[in-house]
């Protein structure tokens, strides 16, 4: 069952901007660390940014200074504002919800949204 729904991907020129959105159920959004990951062709999935329920954020080095993750608790939505996009940012971007539970971590994934940066 799809529990995280991403949107906002598309084609953009180098130097441009996109804002990705991920909407979750209230039960997931309120109790999970939310994040964005990406997977480029030929590469494994990698962390982009995360944000905890209290607002604390974490970024991959490649995202620092260019990307901003935020969350709107009223809308159960997490955003990834991407500025100064580069061709190497081209990937499928996945929304993630992560929670430590009894027995280990419980991770949920969206189905992804394509971001293509090309001139």
CSV table of N, CA, C and O in Angstrom, one decimal:
chain,number,residue,atom,x,y,z
A,1,UNK,N,0.8,-1.2,0.0
A,1,UNK,CA,0.0,0.0,0.0
A,1,UNK,C,0.9,1.2,0.0
A,1,UNK,O,1.8,1.3,0.8
A,2,UNK,N,0.5,2.2,-0.9
A,2,UNK,CA,1.3,3.5,-0.9
A,2,UNK,C,0.9,4.3,0.3
A,2,UNK,O,-0.3,4.6,0.5
A,3,UNK,N,1.9,4.7,1.1
A,3,UNK,CA,1.7,5.5,2.3
A,3,UNK,C,2.3,6.9,2.2
A,3,UNK,O,1.9,7.7,3.0
A,4,UNK,N,3.3,7.0,1.3
A,4,UNK,CA,4.0,8.3,1.1
A,4,UNK,C,3.8,8.6,-0.4
A,4,UNK,O,4.2,7.8,-1.2
A,5,UNK,N,3.4,9.8,-0.7
A,5,UNK,CA,3.2,10.2,-2.1
A,5,UNK,C,4.0,11.5,-2.4
A,5,UNK,O,3.8,12.5,-1.8
A,6,UNK,N,4.9,11.3,-3.4
A,6,UNK,CA,5.8,12.4,-3.8
A,6,UNK,C,5.2,13.1,-5.0
A,6,UNK,O,4.5,12.5,-5.8
A,7,UNK,N,5.5,14.4,-5.1
A,7,UNK,CA,5.2,15.2,-6.3
A,7,UNK,C,6.2,16.3,-6.4
A,7,UNK,O,7.0,16.6,-5.5
A,8,UNK,N,6.2,17.0,-7.6
A,8,UNK,CA,7.0,18.1,-7.8
A,8,UNK,C,8.2,17.9,-8.7
A,8,UNK,O,9.0,18.9,-9.0
A,9,UNK,N,8.5,16.7,-9.1
A,9,UNK,CA,9.6,16.4,-10.0
A,9,UNK,C,9.4,16.9,-11.4
A,9,UNK,O,8.3,17.4,-11.7
A,10,UNK,N,10.4,16.9,-12.2
A,10,UNK,CA,10.3,17.4,-13.5
A,10,UNK,C,11.6,17.7,-14.2
A,10,UNK,O,12.7,17.3,-13.6
A,11,UNK,N,11.6,18.3,-15.3
A,11,UNK,CA,12.8,18.7,-16.1
A,11,UNK,C,13.1,20.1,-15.8
A,11,UNK,O,12.2,21.0,-15.9
A,12,UNK,N,14.4,20.4,-15.4
A,12,UNK,CA,14.8,21.7,-15.2
A,12,UNK,C,16.2,21.9,-15.7
A,12,UNK,O,17.0,21.0,-15.8
A,13,UNK,N,16.5,23.2,-16.1
A,13,UNK,CA,17.9,23.5,-16.6
A,13,UNK,C,18.9,23.6,-15.4
A,13,UNK,O,18.5,23.9,-14.3
A,14,UNK,N,20.1,23.4,-15.7
A,14,UNK,CA,21.1,23.6,-14.7
A,14,UNK,C,21.0,25.0,-14.1
A,14,UNK,O,20.9,26.0,-14.8
A,15,UNK,N,21.1,25.1,-12.8
A,15,UNK,CA,21.0,26.4,-12.1
A,15,UNK,C,19.6,26.7,-11.7
A,15,UNK,O,19.3,27.6,-10.9
A,16,UNK,N,18.6,25.9,-12.1
A,16,UNK,CA,17.2,26.1,-11.8
A,16,UNK,C,16.8,25.5,-10.5
A,16,UNK,O,17.7,25.0,-9.7
A,17,UNK,N,15.6,25.6,-10.2
A,17,UNK,CA,15.0,25.2,-8.9
A,17,UNK,C,13.8,24.3,-9.0
A,17,UNK,O,13.0,24.4,-10.0
A,18,UNK,N,13.6,23.4,-8.1
A,18,UNK,CA,12.4,22.6,-8.0
A,18,UNK,C,12.1,22.5,-6.5
A,18,UNK,O,13.0,22.5,-5.6
A,19,UNK,N,10.8,22.3,-6.2
A,19,UNK,CA,10.4,22.0,-4.9
A,19,UNK,C,9.6,20.7,-4.9
A,19,UNK,O,8.5,20.6,-5.5
A,20,UNK,N,10.1,19.7,-4.2
A,20,UNK,CA,9.4,18.4,-4.0
A,20,UNK,C,8.5,18.4,-2.8
A,20,UNK,O,8.9,19.0,-1.8
A,21,UNK,N,7.4,17.7,-2.9
A,21,UNK,CA,6.5,17.5,-1.8
A,21,UNK,C,6.3,16.1,-1.5
A,21,UNK,O,6.2,15.3,-2.4
A,22,UNK,N,6.1,15.7,-0.3
A,22,UNK,CA,5.7,14.4,0.1
A,22,UNK,C,4.6,14.5,1.2
A,22,UNK,O,4.8,15.1,2.2
A,23,UNK,N,3.5,13.9,0.9
A,23,UNK,CA,2.4,13.9,1.8
A,23,UNK,C,2.2,12.5,2.4
A,23,UNK,O,2.2,11.5,1.7
A,24,UNK,N,2.1,12.4,3.7
A,24,UNK,CA,1.9,11.2,4.5
A,24,UNK,C,0.6,11.2,5.3
A,24,UNK,O,0.0,12.3,5.4
A,25,UNK,N,0.2,10.1,5.8
A,25,UNK,CA,-0.9,10.1,6.8
A,25,UNK,C,-0.4,10.7,8.0
A,25,UNK,O,0.8,10.8,8.3
A,26,UNK,N,-1.4,11.2,8.8
A,26,UNK,CA,-1.1,11.9,10.0
A,26,UNK,C,-0.3,11.0,11.0
A,26,UNK,O,0.6,11.5,11.7
A,27,UNK,N,-0.7,9.7,11.1
A,27,UNK,CA,-0.1,8.8,12.0
A,27,UNK,C,1.4,8.6,11.7
A,27,UNK,O,2.3,8.5,12.6
A,28,UNK,N,1.7,8.6,10.4
A,28,UNK,CA,3.1,8.4,10.0
A,28,UNK,C,3.9,9.7,10.2
A,28,UNK,O,5.0,9.8,10.7
A,29,UNK,N,3.3,10.8,9.7
A,29,UNK,CA,4.0,12.1,9.7
A,29,UNK,C,4.4,12.6,11.2
A,29,UNK,O,5.4,13.1,11.4
A,30,UNK,N,3.5,12.3,12.1
A,30,UNK,CA,3.6,12.9,13.4
A,30,UNK,C,4.7,12.1,14.2
A,30,UNK,O,5.2,12.6,15.2
A,31,UNK,N,5.0,10.9,13.9
A,31,UNK,CA,5.9,10.1,14.7
A,31,UNK,C,7.2,9.6,14.0
A,31,UNK,O,8.0,8.9,14.6
A,32,UNK,N,7.4,10.0,12.8
A,32,UNK,CA,8.6,9.5,12.0
A,32,UNK,C,9.5,10.7,11.7
A,32,UNK,O,9.1,11.8,11.5
A,33,UNK,N,10.8,10.3,11.6
A,33,UNK,CA,11.7,11.2,10.9
A,33,UNK,C,11.4,11.1,9.5
A,33,UNK,O,11.4,10.0,8.9
A,34,UNK,N,11.2,12.2,8.8
A,34,UNK,CA,10.9,12.3,7.4
A,34,UNK,C,12.2,12.6,6.6
A,34,UNK,O,13.1,13.4,7.1
A,35,UNK,N,12.3,12.1,5.4
A,35,UNK,CA,13.5,12.4,4.7
A,35,UNK,C,13.4,12.3,3.2
A,35,UNK,O,12.3,11.8,2.7
A,36,UNK,N,14.4,12.7,2.5
A,36,UNK,CA,14.5,12.5,1.0
A,36,UNK,C,15.7,11.8,0.7
A,36,UNK,O,16.8,12.1,1.2
A,37,UNK,N,15.6,10.8,-0.2
A,37,UNK,CA,16.7,10.1,-0.7
A,37,UNK,C,16.6,10.1,-2.2
A,37,UNK,O,15.6,10.5,-2.8
A,38,UNK,N,17.7,9.8,-2.9
A,38,UNK,CA,17.6,9.8,-4.3
A,38,UNK,C,18.5,8.6,-4.9
A,38,UNK,O,19.4,8.1,-4.2
A,39,UNK,N,18.1,8.2,-6.1
A,39,UNK,CA,18.8,7.1,-6.7
A,39,UNK,C,19.0,7.5,-8.2
A,39,UNK,O,18.1,7.6,-9.0
A,40,UNK,N,20.3,7.7,-8.6
A,40,UNK,CA,20.6,8.1,-9.9
A,40,UNK,C,20.9,6.8,-10.7
A,40,UNK,O,21.2,5.7,-10.2
A,41,UNK,N,20.8,6.9,-12.1
A,41,UNK,CA,21.1,5.7,-12.9
A,41,UNK,C,22.5,5.1,-12.6
A,41,UNK,O,23.5,5.8,-12.5
A,42,UNK,N,22.5,3.8,-12.3
A,42,UNK,CA,23.7,3.1,-12.1
A,42,UNK,C,24.3,3.3,-10.7
A,42,UNK,O,25.4,2.8,-10.4
A,43,UNK,N,23.6,4.0,-9.8
A,43,UNK,CA,24.0,4.2,-8.4
A,43,UNK,C,23.0,3.7,-7.4
A,43,UNK,O,21.9,3.5,-7.7
A,44,UNK,N,23.5,3.5,-6.2
A,44,UNK,CA,22.6,3.1,-5.1
A,44,UNK,C,21.9,4.3,-4.5
A,44,UNK,O,22.3,5.4,-4.7
A,45,UNK,N,20.8,4.0,-3.8
A,45,UNK,CA,20.1,5.1,-3.2
A,45,UNK,C,20.9,5.7,-2.1
A,45,UNK,O,21.6,5.1,-1.3
A,46,UNK,N,20.8,7.1,-2.1
A,46,UNK,CA,21.6,7.8,-1.1
A,46,UNK,C,20.8,8.9,-0.4
A,46,UNK,O,19.8,9.4,-0.9
A,47,UNK,N,21.2,9.2,0.8
A,47,UNK,CA,20.5,10.2,1.6
A,47,UNK,C,20.7,11.6,1.0
A,47,UNK,O,21.8,11.9,0.6
A,48,UNK,N,19.7,12.4,1.0
A,48,UNK,CA,19.7,13.8,0.7
A,48,UNK,C,19.6,14.6,1.9
A,48,UNK,O,20.4,15.5,2.2
A,49,UNK,N,18.5,14.5,2.6
A,49,UNK,CA,18.2,15.2,3.8
A,49,UNK,C,17.1,14.6,4.7
A,49,UNK,O,16.3,13.8,4.1
A,50,UNK,N,17.1,14.8,6.0
A,50,UNK,CA,16.1,14.4,6.9
A,50,UNK,C,15.7,15.5,7.8
A,50,UNK,O,16.4,16.5,8.0
A,51,UNK,N,14.5,15.3,8.3
A,51,UNK,CA,13.9,16.3,9.3
A,51,UNK,C,13.1,15.5,10.3
A,51,UNK,O,12.3,14.7,10.0
A,52,UNK,N,13.4,15.8,11.6
A,52,UNK,CA,12.7,15.1,12.7
A,52,UNK,C,11.4,15.8,13.0
A,52,UNK,O,11.2,17.0,12.6
A,53,UNK,N,10.5,15.2,13.8
A,53,UNK,CA,9.3,15.8,14.2
A,53,UNK,C,9.5,17.2,14.8
A,53,UNK,O,8.7,18.1,14.6
A,54,UNK,N,10.6,17.4,15.6
A,54,UNK,CA,10.8,18.6,16.3
A,54,UNK,C,11.5,19.7,15.4
A,54,UNK,O,11.7,20.8,15.8
A,55,UNK,N,11.8,19.3,14.2
A,55,UNK,CA,12.4,20.2,13.2
A,55,UNK,C,13.9,20.1,13.0
A,55,UNK,O,14.4,20.9,12.1
A,56,UNK,N,14.6,19.3,13.7
A,56,UNK,CA,16.0,19.2,13.5
A,56,UNK,C,16.3,18.5,12.2
A,56,UNK,O,15.7,17.6,11.8
A,57,UNK,N,17.3,19.1,11.4
A,57,UNK,CA,17.5,18.6,10.1
A,57,UNK,C,18.9,18.1,9.9
A,57,UNK,O,19.8,18.4,10.7
A,58,UNK,N,19.1,17.3,8.9
A,58,UNK,CA,20.4,16.7,8.6
A,58,UNK,C,20.5,16.6,7.1
A,58,UNK,O,19.5,16.3,6.4
A,59,UNK,N,21.7,17.0,6.5
A,59,UNK,CA,21.9,17.1,5.1
A,59,UNK,C,23.1,16.3,4.7
A,59,UNK,O,24.1,16.3,5.4
A,60,UNK,N,23.0,15.7,3.5
A,60,UNK,CA,24.2,15.2,2.9
A,60,UNK,C,25.1,16.3,2.4
A,60,UNK,O,24.6,17.4,2.2
A,61,UNK,N,26.4,16.1,2.4
A,61,UNK,CA,27.3,17.1,2.0
A,61,UNK,C,26.9,17.7,0.6
A,61,UNK,O,27.1,18.9,0.4
A,62,UNK,N,26.5,16.9,-0.3
A,62,UNK,CA,26.1,17.4,-1.6
A,62,UNK,C,24.9,18.3,-1.6
A,62,UNK,O,24.7,19.0,-2.6
A,63,UNK,N,24.1,18.3,-0.6
A,63,UNK,CA,22.9,19.1,-0.5
A,63,UNK,C,23.1,20.4,0.3
A,63,UNK,O,22.3,21.3,0.1
A,64,UNK,N,24.1,20.4,1.1
A,64,UNK,CA,24.3,21.6,2.0
A,64,UNK,C,24.5,22.8,1.2
A,64,UNK,O,25.3,22.9,0.2
A,65,UNK,N,23.8,23.9,1.6
A,65,UNK,CA,23.9,25.2,0.9
A,65,UNK,C,23.1,25.3,-0.4
A,65,UNK,O,22.9,26.4,-0.9
A,66,UNK,N,22.5,24.2,-0.8
A,66,UNK,CA,21.6,24.3,-2.0
A,66,UNK,C,20.2,23.8,-1.8
A,66,UNK,O,19.3,24.3,-2.4
A,67,UNK,N,20.1,22.8,-0.9
A,67,UNK,CA,18.8,22.2,-0.7
A,67,UNK,C,18.3,22.5,0.7
A,67,UNK,O,19.1,22.6,1.7
A,68,UNK,N,17.0,22.6,0.9
A,68,UNK,CA,16.4,22.9,2.2
A,68,UNK,C,15.2,21.9,2.4
A,68,UNK,O,14.3,21.9,1.6
A,69,UNK,N,15.3,21.2,3.5
A,69,UNK,CA,14.1,20.3,3.9
A,69,UNK,C,13.3,21.0,4.9
A,69,UNK,O,13.8,21.7,5.8
A,70,UNK,N,12.0,20.9,4.8
A,70,UNK,CA,11.1,21.5,5.8
A,70,UNK,C,9.8,20.7,5.9
A,70,UNK,O,9.6,19.8,5.1
A,71,UNK,N,9.1,20.9,6.9
A,71,UNK,CA,7.8,20.2,7.1
A,71,UNK,C,6.7,21.1,7.6
A,71,UNK,O,6.9,22.0,8.3
A,72,UNK,N,5.5,20.8,7.1
A,72,UNK,CA,4.3,21.5,7.4
A,72,UNK,C,3.4,20.5,8.2
A,72,UNK,O,2.8,19.7,7.6
A,73,UNK,N,3.4,20.6,9.5
A,73,UNK,CA,2.7,19.7,10.3
A,73,UNK,C,1.2,19.7,10.0
A,73,UNK,O,0.5,18.7,10.1
A,74,UNK,N,0.7,20.9,9.7
A,74,UNK,CA,-0.8,21.0,9.5
A,74,UNK,C,-1.2,20.3,8.2
A,74,UNK,O,-2.3,19.9,8.1
A,75,UNK,N,-0.3,20.2,7.2
A,75,UNK,CA,-0.6,19.6,6.0
A,75,UNK,C,0.0,18.2,5.9
A,75,UNK,O,-0.2,17.5,4.8
A,76,UNK,N,0.7,17.7,6.9
A,76,UNK,CA,1.3,16.4,6.9
A,76,UNK,C,2.2,16.2,5.7
A,76,UNK,O,2.2,15.2,5.0
A,77,UNK,N,3.0,17.3,5.4
A,77,UNK,CA,3.8,17.3,4.2
A,77,UNK,C,5.2,17.7,4.5
A,77,UNK,O,5.4,18.7,5.3
A,78,UNK,N,6.1,17.1,3.9
A,78,UNK,CA,7.5,17.4,3.9
A,78,UNK,C,8.0,17.9,2.5
A,78,UNK,O,7.5,17.4,1.5
A,79,UNK,N,8.8,19.0,2.5
A,79,UNK,CA,9.2,19.6,1.3
A,79,UNK,C,10.7,19.5,1.1
A,79,UNK,O,11.5,19.4,2.1
A,80,UNK,N,11.2,19.5,-0.1
A,80,UNK,CA,12.6,19.6,-0.4
A,80,UNK,C,12.7,20.7,-1.4
A,80,UNK,O,12.4,20.5,-2.6
A,81,UNK,N,13.2,21.8,-1.0
A,81,UNK,CA,13.5,22.9,-1.9
A,81,UNK,C,14.9,22.8,-2.5
A,81,UNK,O,15.9,22.7,-1.7
A,82,UNK,N,15.0,22.6,-3.8
A,82,UNK,CA,16.3,22.4,-4.4
A,82,UNK,C,16.6,23.6,-5.3
A,82,UNK,O,15.9,23.9,-6.3
A,83,UNK,N,17.7,24.2,-5.0
A,83,UNK,CA,18.2,25.4,-5.8
A,83,UNK,C,19.5,25.1,-6.4
A,83,UNK,O,20.2,24.1,-6.0
A,84,UNK,N,19.9,25.8,-7.3
A,84,UNK,CA,21.2,25.7,-8.0
A,84,UNK,C,21.4,24.2,-8.5
A,84,UNK,O,22.5,23.7,-8.2
A,85,UNK,N,20.4,23.7,-9.1
A,85,UNK,CA,20.5,22.3,-9.5
A,85,UNK,C,21.6,22.0,-10.5
A,85,UNK,O,21.8,22.9,-11.4
A,86,UNK,N,22.2,20.9,-10.4
A,86,UNK,CA,23.2,20.4,-11.3
A,86,UNK,C,22.8,19.2,-12.0
A,86,UNK,O,22.0,18.4,-11.5
A,87,UNK,N,23.4,18.9,-13.2
A,87,UNK,CA,23.1,17.6,-13.9
A,87,UNK,C,23.3,16.4,-13.0
A,87,UNK,O,22.5,15.4,-13.1
A,88,UNK,N,24.2,16.4,-12.1
A,88,UNK,CA,24.5,15.3,-11.2
A,88,UNK,C,23.4,15.1,-10.2
A,88,UNK,O,23.4,14.1,-9.4
A,89,UNK,N,22.4,16.1,-10.0
A,89,UNK,CA,21.3,15.9,-9.2
A,89,UNK,C,20.2,15.1,-9.8
A,89,UNK,O,19.2,14.7,-9.2
A,90,UNK,N,20.4,14.8,-11.1
A,90,UNK,CA,19.4,13.9,-11.8
A,90,UNK,C,19.2,12.6,-11.1
A,90,UNK,O,20.2,11.9,-10.9
A,91,UNK,N,18.0,12.2,-10.7
A,91,UNK,CA,17.8,11.0,-10.0
A,91,UNK,C,16.3,10.9,-9.8
A,91,UNK,O,15.5,11.8,-10.0
A,92,UNK,N,15.9,9.7,-9.4
A,92,UNK,CA,14.5,9.5,-8.8
A,92,UNK,C,14.6,9.9,-7.3
A,92,UNK,O,15.5,9.3,-6.6
A,93,UNK,N,13.8,10.8,-6.9
A,93,UNK,CA,13.8,11.2,-5.5
A,93,UNK,C,12.7,10.5,-4.7
A,93,UNK,O,11.5,10.5,-5.1
A,94,UNK,N,13.1,9.9,-3.6
A,94,UNK,CA,12.1,9.1,-2.8
A,94,UNK,C,11.9,9.8,-1.4
A,94,UNK,O,12.8,10.1,-0.8
A,95,UNK,N,10.7,9.8,-1.1
A,95,UNK,CA,10.3,10.3,0.3
A,95,UNK,C,10.5,9.1,1.2
A,95,UNK,O,10.2,7.9,0.9
A,96,UNK,N,10.9,9.4,2.4
A,96,UNK,CA,11.2,8.3,3.4
A,96,UNK,C,10.6,8.7,4.8
A,96,UNK,O,10.6,9.9,5.2
A,97,UNK,N,10.1,7.7,5.5
A,97,UNK,CA,9.7,7.8,6.8
A,97,UNK,C,10.4,6.8,7.7
A,97,UNK,O,10.3,5.6,7.3
A,98,UNK,N,11.0,7.2,8.7
A,98,UNK,CA,11.8,6.3,9.5
A,98,UNK,C,11.5,6.4,11.0
A,98,UNK,O,11.3,7.5,11.5
A,99,UNK,N,11.4,5.2,11.6
A,99,UNK,CA,11.0,5.2,13.0
A,99,UNK,C,11.7,4.1,13.7
A,99,UNK,O,11.8,2.9,13.2
A,100,UNK,N,12.2,4.3,14.9
A,100,UNK,CA,12.8,3.3,15.7
A,100,UNK,C,11.7,2.6,16.5
A,100,UNK,O,11.0,3.3,17.3
A,101,UNK,N,11.5,1.3,16.4
A,101,UNK,CA,10.4,0.6,17.1
A,101,UNK,C,11.1,-0.6,17.8
A,101,UNK,O,12.2,-0.9,17.6
A,102,UNK,N,10.3,-1.3,18.6
A,102,UNK,CA,10.7,-2.5,19.2
A,102,UNK,C,11.1,-3.5,18.1
A,102,UNK,O,10.3,-3.8,17.2
A,103,UNK,N,12.3,-4.0,18.2
A,103,UNK,CA,12.7,-5.0,17.2
A,103,UNK,C,13.6,-4.4,16.1
A,103,UNK,O,14.1,-5.1,15.2
A,104,UNK,N,13.7,-3.0,16.1
A,104,UNK,CA,14.5,-2.4,15.1
A,104,UNK,C,13.9,-1.2,14.5
A,104,UNK,O,12.9,-0.6,15.0
A,105,UNK,N,14.4,-0.7,13.3
A,105,UNK,CA,13.9,0.4,12.6
A,105,UNK,C,12.8,0.0,11.6
A,105,UNK,O,12.8,-1.1,11.1
A,106,UNK,N,11.8,0.9,11.5
A,106,UNK,CA,10.7,0.6,10.5
A,106,UNK,C,10.8,1.8,9.5
A,106,UNK,O,10.6,2.9,9.9
A,107,UNK,N,11.1,1.4,8.3
A,107,UNK,CA,11.2,2.4,7.2
A,107,UNK,C,10.2,2.2,6.1
A,107,UNK,O,9.9,1.1,5.7
A,108,UNK,N,9.6,3.3,5.7
A,108,UNK,CA,8.6,3.4,4.7
A,108,UNK,C,9.2,4.2,3.5
A,108,UNK,O,9.9,5.2,3.8
A,109,UNK,N,8.8,3.9,2.3
A,109,UNK,CA,9.2,4.6,1.1
A,109,UNK,C,8.1,5.0,0.2
A,109,UNK,O,7.1,4.3,0.1
A,110,UNK,N,8.2,6.2,-0.3
A,110,UNK,CA,7.3,6.6,-1.4
A,110,UNK,C,7.7,5.9,-2.7
A,110,UNK,O,8.8,5.2,-2.8
A,111,UNK,N,7.0,6.1,-3.8
A,111,UNK,CA,7.3,5.5,-5.0
A,111,UNK,C,8.2,6.3,-5.9
A,111,UNK,O,8.6,5.8,-7.0
A,112,UNK,N,8.5,7.5,-5.5
A,112,UNK,CA,9.5,8.3,-6.2
A,112,UNK,C,9.0,9.3,-7.2
A,112,UNK,O,7.9,9.1,-7.8
A,113,UNK,N,9.7,10.3,-7.4
A,113,UNK,CA,9.4,11.3,-8.4
A,113,UNK,C,10.7,11.7,-9.2
A,113,UNK,O,11.8,11.9,-8.6
A,114,UNK,N,10.7,11.7,-10.5
A,114,UNK,CA,11.8,11.9,-11.3
A,114,UNK,C,12.2,13.4,-11.4
A,114,UNK,O,11.4,14.2,-11.6
A,115,UNK,N,13.5,13.6,-11.1
A,115,UNK,CA,14.1,15.0,-11.3
A,115,UNK,C,15.2,14.8,-12.3
A,115,UNK,O,16.1,14.0,-12.2
A,116,UNK,N,15.1,15.6,-13.4
A,116,UNK,CA,16.0,15.6,-14.5
A,116,UNK,C,16.6,17.0,-14.7
A,116,UNK,O,15.8,18.0,-14.9
A,117,UNK,N,17.9,17.2,-14.5
A,117,UNK,CA,18.5,18.4,-14.7
A,117,UNK,C,19.4,18.4,-16.0
A,117,UNK,O,20.4,17.6,-16.0
A,118,UNK,N,19.0,19.1,-17.0
A,118,UNK,CA,19.6,19.0,-18.3
A,118,UNK,C,19.4,20.3,-19.1
A,118,UNK,O,18.4,20.9,-19.0
A,119,UNK,N,20.4,20.7,-19.8
A,119,UNK,CA,20.3,21.8,-20.7
A,119,UNK,C,19.8,21.4,-22.1
A,119,UNK,O,19.5,22.3,-22.9
